[in-house]
Amino acid sequence: MGAVAVLVGTRKGLFIARSTAERAEWQLEGPHLAGYEIQSAFLDPRQPLVGYAAGHHPVWGIHIYRTHDGGRSWQSLAEVPRHREDDDPDSLTMIWSLAPGRPNHPDEILAGIEPPGVFRSSDAGQSWQPLNGFNQHPDRTQWSPAKGGLAVHSVQVDPNHPEQIYAALSAGGIYRSSDNGATWQAANHGIRAPYLAQKNAPCGQCVHRLLVHPAKPGRAYQQSHHGTYVSDDYGDHWQAIDQGLPSDFGYALATDPVNPDVIYCVPEESSQFRATVDGRLRVYRSRDVGKHWEALGDGLPQENVFVTILRDGLASDGASPLGLYLGTSSGHLFASRDGGDHWALLAGFLPGILSVRATQDLA
């Protein structure tokens, strides 16, 4: 991997940290889209100079922005994914997720929104079409808002099976389509959900984050309201791997794109107190699919740190050695260039960080 760009979505705009392949020194630019909350932003691996960002402003509304120069400049698109052609809250209240579509369709973009819906654009965000197999799913009556809203997040195409799409819903569970979004099936077997009346309910689980691994077909990880899990059969069955962690609650996950057995997470105290455990900022790493965990805190503050790491607040860059990037609700961005063994503050006192995404930088 060459130069690296880290897109940092905050409550007051989008910042971009850029570095060479060595990742020893960083230049921070921004804020782009100043004043907008940026829930999701990425530079497209299929066209690395092209990128998208979802912006929300209390006065100017909800917009999607696109860049053609690697994030140096951004232009607002005319349309957004929404259930109806109006500005009513029942049409659109939040764009929670933007993601690339199929690898051989470079202008295809996916979006997850609230009220719950999954949408596709085939023309680089100029227009959006609903995936009604999800949006009108019979399970819809069993979905309910979590603390952050009824969020459709973690929308992604399976990198090993481009016609297979995943979407996670808080609170509703994980859904998978094997026919490019025409039909969808719940994929929640094995996820603990003591807040549901039905044991082993087919849906209704509060999933916080889902990552489908590119290096091993069928492998996926998730962080749920109660536990961290792995699946090796495309989500048909989930196995808890949180034994050895200080808590079963949290949001953020990251993987090593080359090694499917490596998983990172940031446990938080509890659902009642959504902040770092014991006031210490630590990232936990497992190199054996969750059988053993180690706390990584070298370079991270370890006293009186009561911050939240949101679902998109931890990312890896795919380089070797692996780079990791951690963004906090207090606006602090930390980076590691050795797989999490050592950390350094990349930027402090940004607005609260909502999302972090690392990619190759060709700008």
CSV table of N, CA, C and O in Angstrom, one decimal, residues 32 38 80 82 110 114 121 123 135 151 163 175 187 196 201 219 232 250 252 257 263 267 312 326 329 332 349 353:
chain,number,residue,atom,x,y,z
A,32,HIS,N,-13.8,19.9,5.8
A,32,HIS,CA,-14.6,20.0,4.6
A,32,HIS,C,-16.1,19.8,5.1
A,32,HIS,O,-16.4,19.3,6.2
A,38,ILE,N,-21.1,14.1,9.8
A,38,ILE,CA,-20.7,13.2,8.7
A,38,ILE,C,-20.7,11.8,9.3
A,38,ILE,O,-19.8,11.3,10.0
A,80,VAL,N,-31.0,12.2,-2.7
A,80,VAL,CA,-30.6,11.4,-1.6
A,80,VAL,C,-31.5,10.1,-1.5
A,80,VAL,O,-32.6,10.2,-2.1
A,82,ARG,N,-34.3,8.0,-0.2
A,82,ARG,CA,-35.5,8.3,0.7
A,82,ARG,C,-36.7,7.5,0.2
A,82,ARG,O,-36.8,7.1,-0.9
A,110,LEU,N,-24.3,1.8,-2.4
A,110,LEU,CA,-25.3,1.4,-1.5
A,110,LEU,C,-25.5,2.3,-0.3
A,110,LEU,O,-24.5,2.9,0.1
A,114,GLU,N,-32.5,5.7,7.8
A,114,GLU,CA,-33.6,5.7,8.8
A,114,GLU,C,-34.6,6.7,8.3
A,114,GLU,O,-34.3,7.8,7.9
A,121,SER,N,-27.7,3.2,-5.8
A,121,SER,CA,-27.5,4.1,-6.9
A,121,SER,C,-26.7,3.4,-8.0
A,121,SER,O,-25.6,2.8,-7.6
A,123,ASP,N,-25.7,5.2,-10.7
A,123,ASP,CA,-25.2,6.3,-11.5
A,123,ASP,C,-24.4,7.3,-10.6
A,123,ASP,O,-24.5,8.5,-10.7
A,135,ASN,N,-36.8,-3.2,2.3
A,135,ASN,CA,-37.6,-2.1,2.8
A,135,ASN,C,-39.1,-2.5,3.1
A,135,ASN,O,-39.7,-1.9,4.0
A,151,ALA,N,-31.5,2.4,13.0
A,151,ALA,CA,-30.3,2.6,12.0
A,151,ALA,C,-30.1,1.4,11.2
A,151,ALA,O,-29.8,0.3,11.7
A,163,GLU,N,-22.9,-10.8,-5.7
A,163,GLU,CA,-24.4,-10.7,-5.7
A,163,GLU,C,-25.0,-10.8,-4.3
A,163,GLU,O,-26.2,-10.7,-4.2
A,175,TYR,N,-29.4,-8.9,8.0
A,175,TYR,CA,-30.2,-9.5,6.9
A,175,TYR,C,-29.2,-9.7,5.7
A,175,TYR,O,-28.3,-8.9,5.5
A,187,ALA,N,-30.5,-13.3,9.4
A,187,ALA,CA,-29.3,-14.2,9.7
A,187,ALA,C,-28.8,-13.9,11.1
A,187,ALA,O,-27.7,-13.3,11.3
A,196,LEU,N,-35.5,-9.5,24.3
A,196,LEU,CA,-36.6,-9.9,23.4
A,196,LEU,C,-37.4,-11.0,24.2
A,196,LEU,O,-36.8,-11.8,24.9
A,201,ALA,N,-35.1,-15.6,19.0
A,201,ALA,CA,-35.9,-14.9,18.0
A,201,ALA,C,-35.2,-14.8,16.6
A,201,ALA,O,-34.0,-14.6,16.6
A,219,ARG,N,-16.6,-15.9,6.3
A,219,ARG,CA,-16.2,-15.4,7.6
A,219,ARG,C,-16.8,-14.0,7.7
A,219,ARG,O,-16.6,-13.1,6.9
A,232,ASP,N,-18.8,-18.5,10.2
A,232,ASP,CA,-18.1,-19.1,9.1
A,232,ASP,C,-19.0,-19.7,8.1
A,232,ASP,O,-18.5,-20.4,7.2
A,250,GLY,N,-20.3,-3.0,23.3
A,250,GLY,CA,-19.4,-2.1,22.6
A,250,GLY,C,-20.0,-1.9,21.2
A,250,GLY,O,-21.1,-2.4,20.9
A,252,ALA,N,-17.4,-0.7,18.2
A,252,ALA,CA,-16.5,-0.7,17.1
A,252,ALA,C,-15.8,-2.1,16.9
A,252,ALA,O,-15.5,-2.8,17.8
A,257,PRO,N,-7.4,-7.1,6.8
A,257,PRO,CA,-8.0,-7.6,5.6
A,257,PRO,C,-7.2,-8.8,5.0
A,257,PRO,O,-7.8,-9.6,4.2
A,263,ILE,N,-9.0,-10.0,14.8
A,263,ILE,CA,-10.1,-9.1,15.0
A,263,ILE,C,-9.8,-8.1,16.2
A,263,ILE,O,-9.1,-8.5,17.1
A,267,PRO,N,-14.2,-2.7,23.9
A,267,PRO,CA,-15.3,-2.9,24.9
A,267,PRO,C,-15.7,-1.7,25.6
A,267,PRO,O,-14.8,-0.8,25.9
A,312,ASP,N,-18.4,3.1,13.8
A,312,ASP,CA,-17.5,3.3,12.7
A,312,ASP,C,-16.2,4.1,13.2
A,312,ASP,O,-15.5,4.6,12.4
A,326,LEU,N,-8.3,5.1,15.5
A,326,LEU,CA,-9.3,5.1,16.5
A,326,LEU,C,-9.8,6.5,16.8
A,326,LEU,O,-9.0,7.4,17.1
A,329,SER,N,-15.4,10.0,21.0
A,329,SER,CA,-16.4,11.0,21.1
A,329,SER,C,-15.9,12.3,21.6
A,329,SER,O,-16.5,13.4,21.4
A,332,HIS,N,-10.6,12.9,19.7
A,332,HIS,CA,-9.2,12.5,19.7
A,332,HIS,C,-9.1,11.4,18.7
A,332,HIS,O,-9.8,10.4,18.7
A,349,PHE,N,-8.8,17.2,19.9
A,349,PHE,CA,-9.7,18.3,20.0
A,349,PHE,C,-10.4,18.6,18.7
A,349,PHE,O,-10.8,19.7,18.5
A,353,ILE,N,-16.0,12.5,17.1
A,353,ILE,CA,-15.8,11.7,15.9
A,353,ILE,C,-16.9,10.6,15.8
A,353,ILE,O,-17.1,9.8,16.7
